[in-house]
Tab-separated table of C-alpha atoms in Angstrom:
chain	number	residue	atom	x	y	z
A	172	MET	CA	0.748	74.786	25.666
A	173	LEU	CA	2.958	77.634	24.390
A	174	SER	CA	0.518	80.143	25.558
A	175	GLY	CA	-2.959	80.070	26.924
A	176	ILE	CA	-4.572	80.223	30.338
A	177	LYS	CA	-2.239	80.225	33.368
A	178	ASP	CA	-4.457	78.563	35.953
A	179	PHE	CA	-7.938	77.495	36.811
A	180	PHE	CA	-10.481	77.270	39.675
A	181	PHE	CA	-9.299	73.908	41.196
A	182	LEU	CA	-11.378	72.176	43.716
A	183	VAL	CA	-9.288	70.173	46.257
A	184	VAL	CA	-12.129	67.720	46.830
A	185	THR	CA	-13.155	64.235	45.769
A	186	ALA	CA	-13.856	64.303	42.135
A	187	VAL	CA	-17.501	65.186	41.350
A	188	THR	CA	-19.099	62.805	38.842
A	189	LEU	CA	-21.030	64.580	36.107
A	190	ALA	CA	-21.194	61.399	33.972
A	191	ASN	CA	-24.905	60.817	34.655
A	192	ALA	CA	-25.896	64.296	35.410
A	193	ALA	CA	-28.212	66.320	33.152
A	194	VAL	CA	-26.471	69.671	33.507
A	195	ILE	CA	-23.237	71.356	32.411
A	196	VAL	CA	-21.271	73.034	35.237
A	197	PRO	CA	-18.325	75.085	33.790
A	198	GLY	CA	-15.165	74.659	35.834
A	199	ALA	CA	-16.273	71.566	37.767
A	200	THR	CA	-14.413	68.340	37.732
A	201	TRP	CA	-15.968	66.306	34.868
A	202	THR	CA	-15.662	62.568	34.870
A	203	ASP	CA	-16.478	59.865	32.324
A	204	THR	CA	-18.799	56.939	32.716
A	205	SER	CA	-16.147	54.985	34.419
A	206	GLY	CA	-15.591	57.634	37.019
A	207	ASN	CA	-12.289	58.890	35.697
A	208	VAL	CA	-11.474	62.534	35.159
A	209	ILE	CA	-12.002	63.480	31.483
A	210	GLN	CA	-8.632	63.976	29.782
A	211	ALA	CA	-9.475	65.883	26.477
A	212	HIS	CA	-7.790	69.329	26.684
A	213	GLY	CA	-7.451	71.584	23.729
A	214	GLY	CA	-10.238	69.470	22.273
A	215	GLY	CA	-12.060	69.077	19.010
A	216	PHE	CA	-15.529	67.669	18.306
A	217	LEU	CA	-17.239	65.733	15.593
A	218	LYS	CA	-20.756	64.370	15.166
A	219	VAL	CA	-21.427	61.161	13.306
A	220	GLY	CA	-25.061	60.182	13.227
A	221	SER	CA	-26.348	60.770	16.738
A	222	THR	CA	-22.928	60.300	18.378
A	223	PHE	CA	-20.706	63.085	19.449
A	224	TYR	CA	-16.880	62.479	19.485
A	225	TRP	CA	-14.562	64.536	21.713
A	226	PHE	CA	-10.861	64.385	20.894
A	227	GLY	CA	-8.326	65.997	23.195
A	228	GLU	CA	-4.959	65.948	24.844
A	229	ASP	CA	-4.452	63.393	27.611
A	230	LYS	CA	-2.565	65.341	30.256
A	231	SER	CA	-2.992	62.807	33.018
A	232	HIS	CA	0.784	62.619	33.399
A	233	ASN	CA	0.767	66.410	34.046
A	234	SER	CA	3.248	67.190	31.326
A	235	GLY	CA	3.102	69.059	28.088
A	236	LEU	CA	4.737	66.155	26.207
A	237	PHE	CA	2.606	63.696	24.264
A	238	LYS	CA	0.882	60.897	25.862
A	239	ALA	CA	-2.144	60.328	23.784
A	240	VAL	CA	-5.025	61.885	21.835
A	241	SER	CA	-8.069	60.622	23.750
A	242	CYS	CA	-11.428	59.797	22.156
A	243	TYR	CA	-14.707	60.157	24.111
A	244	THR	CA	-18.266	59.461	22.813
A	245	SER	CA	-21.625	60.808	23.929
A	246	SER	CA	-25.184	61.066	22.808
A	247	ASP	CA	-26.023	64.157	24.787
A	248	LEU	CA	-22.776	66.108	25.266
A	249	VAL	CA	-23.006	65.523	29.071
A	250	SER	CA	-22.360	61.756	29.669
A	251	TRP	CA	-19.048	60.815	28.043
A	252	THR	CA	-17.452	57.331	27.611
A	253	ARG	CA	-13.819	56.914	26.880
A	254	GLN	CA	-12.878	54.784	23.971
A	255	ASN	CA	-9.556	53.596	22.675
A	256	ASP	CA	-6.941	56.319	22.241
A	257	ALA	CA	-7.232	57.805	18.760
A	258	LEU	CA	-3.492	58.565	18.450
A	259	THR	CA	-0.548	57.272	20.515
A	260	PRO	CA	3.207	58.029	20.395
A	261	ILE	CA	5.551	56.567	17.849
A	262	SER	CA	9.283	56.723	18.788
A	263	GLY	CA	11.660	58.327	16.340
A	264	THR	CA	8.889	60.461	14.823
A	265	MET	CA	7.458	63.905	15.500
A	266	ILE	CA	4.755	62.268	17.696
A	267	SER	CA	7.137	60.592	20.134
A	268	THR	CA	6.810	60.927	23.962
A	269	SER	CA	9.467	63.631	23.645
A	270	ASN	CA	7.299	65.769	21.382
A	271	ILE	CA	4.263	68.019	21.528
A	272	VAL	CA	0.788	67.052	20.178
A	273	GLU	CA	-1.848	69.699	20.829
A	274	ARG	CA	-5.428	70.802	19.744
A	275	PRO	CA	-6.408	67.688	17.743
A	276	LYS	CA	-9.295	68.353	15.338
A	277	VAL	CA	-10.928	65.649	13.225
A	278	VAL	CA	-13.029	65.998	10.015
A	279	PHE	CA	-14.695	63.382	7.720
A	280	ASN	CA	-13.473	63.301	4.124
A	281	GLN	CA	-16.422	62.064	2.124
A	282	LYS	CA	-14.298	61.559	-0.975
A	283	ASN	CA	-12.166	58.928	0.625
A	284	SER	CA	-14.669	57.835	3.398
A	285	GLU	CA	-11.889	58.637	5.863
A	286	TYR	CA	-11.514	60.518	9.041
A	287	VAL	CA	-8.659	62.965	9.053
A	288	MET	CA	-6.996	64.381	12.204
A	289	TRP	CA	-4.924	67.648	12.183
A	290	PHE	CA	-2.934	68.660	15.231
A	291	HIS	CA	-0.233	71.151	16.454
A	292	SER	CA	2.998	69.050	16.048
A	293	ASP	CA	6.088	70.373	17.785
A	294	THR	CA	9.346	69.793	19.552
A	295	SER	CA	9.450	70.169	23.296
A	296	ASN	CA	10.836	73.701	23.034
A	297	TYR	CA	8.086	74.709	20.481
A	298	GLY	CA	10.865	75.333	17.943
A	299	ALA	CA	9.421	73.203	15.021
A	300	ALA	CA	5.977	74.928	14.789
A	301	GLN	CA	4.387	72.281	12.499
A	302	VAL	CA	1.079	70.654	11.858
A	303	GLY	CA	0.527	66.993	11.972
A	304	VAL	CA	-1.807	64.805	9.986
A	305	ALA	CA	-3.292	61.315	10.728
A	306	THR	CA	-6.003	59.269	9.260
A	307	ALA	CA	-8.446	56.474	10.135
A	308	ARG	CA	-11.556	54.604	8.828
A	309	THR	CA	-13.453	54.947	12.032
A	310	PRO	CA	-13.947	58.086	14.169
A	311	CYS	CA	-11.872	56.905	17.173
A	312	GLY	CA	-9.376	55.078	14.971
A	313	PRO	CA	-6.695	54.293	16.032
A	314	TYR	CA	-5.230	56.822	13.590
A	315	THR	CA	-2.249	56.224	11.301
A	316	TYR	CA	0.213	59.003	11.502
A	317	ARG	CA	1.132	60.405	8.032
A	318	SER	CA	3.485	63.377	8.494
A	319	SER	CA	4.266	66.665	10.209
A	320	PHE	CA	5.295	69.747	8.212
A	321	LYS	CA	5.115	73.604	8.091
A	322	PRO	CA	2.218	74.762	5.808
A	323	PHE	CA	3.813	76.689	2.961
A	324	GLY	CA	7.022	76.624	4.926
A	325	ALA	CA	5.609	78.931	7.590
A	326	ASP	CA	5.046	78.399	11.360
A	327	SER	CA	1.851	76.716	12.632
A	328	ARG	CA	1.251	76.680	16.357
A	329	ASP	CA	-2.226	76.795	17.911
A	330	MET	CA	-4.548	75.687	15.124
A	331	GLY	CA	-8.036	74.486	14.157
A	332	LEU	CA	-10.030	73.222	11.306
A	333	PHE	CA	-13.253	74.545	9.755
A	334	GLN	CA	-15.304	72.502	7.236
A	335	ASP	CA	-17.650	74.584	5.144
A	336	ASP	CA	-21.181	73.475	4.202
A	337	ASP	CA	-20.719	73.528	0.489
A	338	ALA	CA	-21.207	70.330	-1.650
A	339	ASP	CA	-17.406	69.483	-1.524
A	340	LYS	CA	-17.184	70.085	2.267
A	341	THR	CA	-14.223	72.338	1.591
A	342	THR	CA	-12.020	72.405	4.675
A	343	TYR	CA	-9.601	74.927	5.977
A	344	LEU	CA	-6.669	75.143	8.399
A	345	LEU	CA	-6.786	77.931	10.912
A	346	TYR	CA	-3.341	78.609	12.424
A	347	ALA	CA	-1.203	81.091	14.367
A	348	SER	CA	1.787	81.684	12.172
A	349	ASP	CA	5.080	83.688	11.913
A	350	ASN	CA	5.919	83.410	15.566
A	351	ASN	CA	2.275	84.004	16.426
A	352	GLN	CA	2.188	87.403	14.856
A	353	ASN	CA	-0.029	86.626	11.897
A	354	PHE	CA	-3.080	84.539	11.692
A	355	LYS	CA	-3.793	82.564	8.553
A	356	ILE	CA	-6.498	80.485	6.920
A	357	SER	CA	-5.503	77.998	4.213
A	358	LYS	CA	-7.439	75.719	2.104
A	359	LEU	CA	-6.846	71.987	2.336
A	360	ASP	CA	-6.515	69.595	-0.747
A	361	ALA	CA	-9.274	67.211	-1.660
A	362	ASN	CA	-7.885	64.473	0.528
A	363	TYR	CA	-7.344	66.781	3.487
A	364	TYR	CA	-3.739	65.806	3.696
A	365	ASN	CA	-2.123	69.143	2.898
A	366	VAL	CA	-2.807	72.831	2.181
A	367	THR	CA	-3.296	74.166	-1.394
A	368	SER	CA	-3.687	77.880	-1.014
A	369	GLN	CA	-3.730	80.574	1.638
A	370	VAL	CA	-7.062	82.416	1.453
A	371	SER	CA	-6.744	84.937	4.231
A	372	GLN	CA	-4.323	86.470	6.612
A	373	LEU	CA	-5.076	88.752	9.699
A	374	THR	CA	-1.774	90.595	9.831
A	375	ALA	CA	-0.191	91.463	13.310
A	376	SER	CA	-3.241	90.123	14.984
A	377	THR	CA	-1.514	87.841	17.508
A	378	LEU	CA	-4.270	85.318	17.658
A	379	GLU	CA	-4.342	81.607	18.710
A	380	SER	CA	-6.819	78.908	19.851
A	381	PRO	CA	-9.074	79.527	16.816
A	382	GLY	CA	-12.485	78.297	15.844
A	383	ILE	CA	-15.055	79.215	13.199
A	384	ILE	CA	-18.765	78.763	12.876
A	385	LYS	CA	-21.000	79.909	9.974
A	386	ARG	CA	-24.312	81.375	10.976
A	387	ASN	CA	-26.864	82.712	8.508
A	388	GLY	CA	-24.155	82.893	5.779
A	389	VAL	CA	-21.729	84.812	7.991
A	390	TYR	CA	-18.420	83.353	9.149
A	391	HIS	CA	-17.498	83.917	12.811
A	392	LEU	CA	-13.919	83.556	13.863
A	393	PHE	CA	-13.325	83.082	17.611
A	394	ALA	CA	-9.842	83.287	19.035
A	395	SER	CA	-7.760	84.511	21.982
A	396	HIS	CA	-4.760	86.637	21.935
A	397	THR	CA	-1.335	85.586	23.067
A	398	THR	CA	-0.601	86.533	26.724
A	399	GLY	CA	1.447	83.533	27.978
A	400	TRP	CA	-0.353	81.557	30.492
A	401	ASP	CA	-2.501	84.487	31.586
A	402	PRO	CA	-6.082	84.715	30.441
A	403	ASN	CA	-7.225	87.382	28.095
A	404	PRO	CA	-10.526	88.659	26.461
A	405	ASN	CA	-11.227	86.218	23.604
A	406	LYS	CA	-12.435	88.002	20.459
A	407	PHE	CA	-14.688	87.384	17.486
A	408	PHE	CA	-14.318	88.562	13.864
A	409	THR	CA	-16.905	88.255	11.026
A	410	THR	CA	-16.836	88.136	7.243
A	411	SER	CA	-19.178	87.098	4.433
A	412	SER	CA	-16.273	85.329	2.741
A	413	LEU	CA	-13.235	83.516	4.237
A	414	SER	CA	-10.967	85.474	1.917
A	415	GLY	CA	-12.101	88.630	3.864
A	416	PRO	CA	-12.229	91.413	4.475
A	417	TRP	CA	-12.732	90.567	8.169
A	418	SER	CA	-14.393	92.916	10.675
A	419	SER	CA	-12.476	94.548	13.455
A	420	GLN	CA	-12.226	92.441	16.619
A	421	ALA	CA	-14.988	92.557	19.254
A	422	ASP	CA	-15.317	90.863	22.747
A	423	ILE	CA	-17.467	87.781	23.317
A	424	ALA	CA	-17.712	88.621	27.014
A	425	PRO	CA	-16.949	91.664	29.189
A	426	ALA	CA	-13.277	92.300	28.844
A	427	ALA	CA	-12.551	92.516	32.498
A	428	VAL	CA	-13.536	88.827	33.169
A	429	ARG	CA	-11.008	87.585	30.626
A	430	THR	CA	-13.479	85.102	28.979
A	431	TYR	CA	-14.432	83.938	32.410
A	432	PHE	CA	-10.883	82.738	32.897
A	433	SER	CA	-10.773	80.421	29.894
A	434	GLN	CA	-9.450	80.132	26.320
A	435	ASN	CA	-11.321	79.064	23.254
A	436	THR	CA	-10.693	75.651	21.833
A	437	PHE	CA	-13.882	74.812	19.713
A	438	ASP	CA	-17.075	76.459	18.818
A	439	MET	CA	-19.983	74.157	18.116
A	440	PHE	CA	-22.985	75.365	15.934
A	441	PHE	CA	-26.439	73.872	16.104
A	442	ASN	CA	-28.795	76.459	14.752
A	443	SER	CA	-29.182	80.193	14.607
A	444	ASN	CA	-30.200	80.206	18.251
A	445	LEU	CA	-27.861	77.722	19.647
A	446	ALA	CA	-24.054	77.468	19.613
A	447	ILE	CA	-21.641	76.523	22.319
A	448	TYR	CA	-18.368	78.208	23.253
A	449	MET	CA	-16.001	75.412	24.455
A	450	GLY	CA	-12.917	76.603	26.247
A	451	ASP	CA	-10.065	75.351	28.505
A	452	ARG	CA	-9.208	76.636	31.980
A	453	TRP	CA	-5.543	75.727	31.952
A	454	ARG	CA	-3.426	74.846	34.928
A	455	PRO	CA	0.085	74.644	33.565
A	456	THR	CA	1.628	73.387	36.819
A	457	LEU	CA	-0.787	70.548	36.909
A	458	LEU	CA	-2.070	70.126	33.336
A	459	GLY	CA	-4.167	67.048	34.017
A	460	SER	CA	-6.319	69.037	36.376
A	461	SER	CA	-7.179	71.761	33.809
A	462	ARG	CA	-10.986	72.151	33.458
A	463	TYR	CA	-13.461	72.699	30.750
A	464	ILE	CA	-15.514	75.907	30.324
A	465	TRP	CA	-18.589	75.510	28.105
A	466	PHE	CA	-21.121	78.273	27.770
A	467	PRO	CA	-24.025	79.002	25.495
A	468	LEU	CA	-23.478	81.592	22.855
A	469	SER	CA	-26.295	84.059	22.264
A	470	TRP	CA	-26.918	86.433	19.352
A	471	SER	CA	-29.722	88.323	21.174
A	472	THR	CA	-27.747	91.540	21.061
A	473	GLY	CA	-26.982	90.992	17.349
A	474	LYS	CA	-23.520	89.724	18.040
A	475	PRO	CA	-22.157	86.589	19.672
A	476	GLN	CA	-21.916	86.904	23.477
A	477	ILE	CA	-21.241	84.234	26.018
A	478	VAL	CA	-24.060	83.457	28.448
A	479	PRO	CA	-22.128	82.997	31.743
A	480	ALA	CA	-24.312	80.273	33.244
A	481	ASP	CA	-23.159	78.514	36.405
A	482	VAL	CA	-25.358	75.532	35.710
A	483	TRP	CA	-27.195	74.917	32.405
A	484	SER	CA	-28.625	72.159	30.250
A	485	LEU	CA	-29.112	71.356	26.626
A	486	ASN	CA	-32.133	69.961	24.792
A	487	LEU	CA	-30.682	68.545	21.655
A	488	SER	CA	-34.044	67.630	20.223
A	489	THR	CA	-35.302	71.185	20.249
A	490	GLY	CA	-31.955	72.768	19.814
A	491	THR	CA	-32.370	74.935	22.875
A	492	TYR	CA	-30.640	75.539	26.140
A	493	THR	CA	-31.870	76.279	29.602
A	494	VAL	CA	-29.993	78.290	32.334
A	495	ALA	CA	-30.663	76.923	35.821
A	496	SER	CA	-32.073	79.229	38.357
A	497	GLY	CA	-30.740	79.252	41.969
A	498	THR	CA	-31.327	81.007	45.267
A	499	THR	CA	-28.892	83.862	46.078
A	500	TYR	CA	-27.484	84.484	49.550
A	501	GLU	CA	-25.585	87.631	50.078
A	502	ALA	CA	-22.289	87.138	52.093
A	503	GLU	CA	-22.821	90.317	54.107
A	504	SER	CA	-26.075	88.832	55.469
A	505	GLY	CA	-24.066	86.211	57.377
A	506	THR	CA	-22.341	86.409	60.701
A	507	LEU	CA	-18.775	87.625	60.775
A	508	GLY	CA	-16.132	86.106	62.917
A	509	GLY	CA	-12.670	87.042	63.870
A	510	SER	CA	-10.998	89.642	61.654
A	511	SER	CA	-13.514	89.434	58.808
A	512	SER	CA	-15.160	92.701	57.861
A	513	ILE	CA	-17.789	94.201	55.531
A	514	LEU	CA	-16.408	95.722	52.270
A	515	SER	CA	-18.249	98.361	50.340
A	516	ASP	CA	-17.819	98.715	46.566
A	517	SER	CA	-20.169	99.196	43.664
A	518	SER	CA	-18.859	96.108	41.875
A	519	PHE	CA	-20.244	93.895	44.640
A	520	SER	CA	-23.857	92.646	44.556
A	521	GLY	CA	-25.816	95.040	46.678
A	522	GLY	CA	-22.613	97.075	46.976
A	523	ARG	CA	-21.174	94.991	49.787
A	524	ALA	CA	-19.146	91.855	50.433
A	525	VAL	CA	-17.090	90.104	53.146
A	526	GLY	CA	-13.301	90.496	53.254
A	527	TRP	CA	-10.369	89.593	55.400
A	528	LEU	CA	-11.543	85.998	55.400
A	529	GLY	CA	-9.003	83.428	56.480
A	530	ASN	CA	-6.045	83.878	58.887
A	531	GLY	CA	-8.674	84.097	61.665
A	532	GLY	CA	-11.514	85.704	59.775
A	533	THR	CA	-14.695	83.578	59.152
A	534	LEU	CA	-18.135	83.876	57.752
A	535	THR	CA	-21.095	81.801	58.923
A	536	MET	CA	-24.190	81.741	56.676
A	537	ASN	CA	-27.325	80.219	58.340
A	538	ASN	CA	-30.623	79.094	56.909
A	539	ILE	CA	-29.125	77.941	53.545
A	540	GLN	CA	-31.964	76.010	52.067
A	541	GLY	CA	-31.303	72.516	50.753
A	542	ILE	CA	-33.153	69.660	49.071
A	543	GLY	CA	-31.481	66.811	50.931
A	544	THR	CA	-28.893	65.935	48.295
A	545	SER	CA	-25.638	67.146	46.886
A	546	GLN	CA	-26.171	70.520	45.240
A	547	TRP	CA	-24.119	72.848	43.089
A	548	VAL	CA	-23.181	76.046	44.864
A	549	SER	CA	-21.391	78.894	43.023
A	550	LEU	CA	-19.072	81.100	45.136
A	551	TYR	CA	-18.890	84.626	43.782
A	552	PHE	CA	-15.638	86.274	44.741
A	553	ALA	CA	-13.021	88.961	43.958
A	554	ASN	CA	-9.307	88.426	44.188
A	555	GLY	CA	-7.105	91.410	43.363
A	556	ASP	CA	-3.906	89.496	44.126
A	557	SER	CA	-1.682	88.355	41.237
A	558	THR	CA	-1.685	84.878	42.890
A	559	TRP	CA	-4.371	82.452	43.924
A	560	ARG	CA	-6.094	82.150	47.280
A	561	THR	CA	-8.201	79.340	48.768
A	562	THR	CA	-11.161	79.182	50.993
A	563	THR	CA	-12.573	76.328	53.171
A	564	VAL	CA	-16.188	75.536	53.066
A	565	SER	CA	-17.864	73.436	55.730
A	566	VAL	CA	-21.548	72.381	55.825
A	567	ASN	CA	-23.302	71.716	59.125
A	568	GLY	CA	-20.065	71.100	61.008
A	569	GLY	CA	-18.861	68.531	58.485
A	570	PRO	CA	-15.406	68.238	56.980
A	571	ALA	CA	-14.011	71.258	55.187
A	572	VAL	CA	-13.863	71.396	51.392
A	573	VAL	CA	-10.984	73.560	50.002
A	574	VAL	CA	-11.742	75.608	46.994
A	575	ASP	CA	-9.227	77.471	44.976
A	576	GLN	CA	-9.788	81.122	44.065
A	577	PRO	CA	-7.547	82.393	41.272
A	578	ASN	CA	-6.985	86.108	40.653
A	579	THR	CA	-9.918	87.771	39.035
A	580	GLY	CA	-7.868	90.359	37.146
A	581	GLY	CA	-8.516	93.078	39.670
A	582	GLY	CA	-10.289	93.842	42.930
A	583	HIS	CA	-13.485	95.131	41.058
A	584	VAL	CA	-13.960	91.976	39.021
A	585	ILE	CA	-16.282	89.305	40.272
A	586	LEU	CA	-16.145	85.626	39.074
A	587	SER	CA	-17.688	82.440	40.342
A	588	VAL	CA	-16.363	78.918	41.088
A	589	PRO	CA	-18.539	75.875	41.505
A	590	VAL	CA	-18.492	73.464	44.403
A	591	LYS	CA	-20.851	70.544	45.165
A	592	LEU	CA	-21.988	70.434	48.654
A	593	SER	CA	-24.131	67.941	50.560
A	594	LEU	CA	-27.108	69.895	51.890
A	595	ARG	CA	-29.809	68.447	54.055
A	596	SER	CA	-33.467	69.139	53.375
A	597	GLY	CA	-34.364	72.522	54.884
A	598	ALA	CA	-31.967	74.830	56.643
A	599	ASN	CA	-28.163	74.464	56.555
A	600	THR	CA	-25.258	76.218	58.147
A	601	VAL	CA	-22.268	76.950	55.825
A	602	ILE	CA	-18.961	78.282	57.228
A	603	PHE	CA	-16.245	79.864	55.089
A	604	ALA	CA	-12.606	80.238	55.794
A	605	ALA	CA	-12.471	78.434	59.138
A	606	GLY	CA	-9.245	76.904	60.282
A	607	GLN	CA	-6.958	78.298	57.562
A	608	SER	CA	-3.903	80.337	58.117
A	609	ASN	CA	-3.935	81.962	54.643
A	610	TYR	CA	-6.218	84.612	53.436
A	611	ALA	CA	-9.213	83.809	51.243
A	612	ALA	CA	-10.643	85.997	48.459
A	613	ASP	CA	-13.432	88.457	49.250
A	614	LEU	CA	-16.752	86.768	49.131
A	615	ASP	CA	-19.636	88.632	47.469
A	616	LYS	CA	-22.464	86.030	47.479
A	617	ILE	CA	-23.326	82.399	46.845
A	618	ILE	CA	-25.971	80.906	44.600
A	619	VAL	CA	-27.481	77.520	45.565
A	620	TYR	CA	-28.752	75.395	42.648
A	621	THR	CA	-31.239	72.497	42.684
A	622	ALA	CA	-30.599	71.224	39.106
A	623	THR	CA	-28.427	68.163	39.237
């Protein structure tokens, strides 16, 4: 990915299977119904009947070069089954294994009864800056590659598609252009094979990773800025017409959390009360282990805002979502060991946290209540370093789990990372940062969830 999110909260543990779970846990390791880690980065989504299709980049080879556009199916957006690859490399073309294929998006063309895929098509050095088009008669294809080109002769890097709700299902290409300086929206032809007219340009906006939803007649454009592999506060813009004028940018989450360490890839609209922000938590040094960050979007304040739920669920029949509740345990209520110490800062829950963990400093938390099964536990931490830290977590004297803790953008910013721990029924003892020579991040609190 030319620019995006530099790293992610990576759990050095056995992959946790969410395939049959009823909850969505942003940042966890999501696996499909065969137990394999889902490979659908930079994804796009399509619903046909009662089936959802998830198209994305297969990065299991941990490379930015093209391996496949994967296709997964689900009836509930939680349990995903991998189908045949939708698009695979063709030597001697712009979709060879030496090229870049990113951000695949698929729409249905009712005129031709055909599924049309658009994607960012590029050379390995991102010098071509093109779009690619492929077609199929079924959602997962396989797709037949048609061509790659620059729309109207101009750059196209990070891109998306938006299909309007008019009778003709008019569809638009959303793309970062002119060396990522200008963001453009162009109308597709009736076949969805090419662009016919540019309808809007946000000049000098430096936007990428776009998505649009239309709510109550208002178009909402979601996008990130371009900050290399570092996260940034993703923005939204609104308009009553795709030709503009567009509103000024506004945040979809508190700016300091940098979109909870993620980058927009798709925005799924259900009804005026339910939409989902779907983002990627990139790990450029190990792309196949990049994670997915999905959050509800709420308009309760009158503008779209991410609901930062550690654990949450969807009810597709009612078009509603539920944020799971958990039990909070403050880190400072535990027993400090070695060089660990209490930190005081208004940014911490209750104004205090535990620091100097690792390198001899430990924290033991007793009487952590469990229900006798594996449970999601969110660790709330602050890491003001420019690099990532790790902490070990051990339950009831069992083997340690290592949890990555990326930088939080400053020492006064608190983020959470999920880990699944086997807790016995009743009281448990959880020890942090034991046996590690490196320093862990400062621990503010943990929240233990019973929803699975």
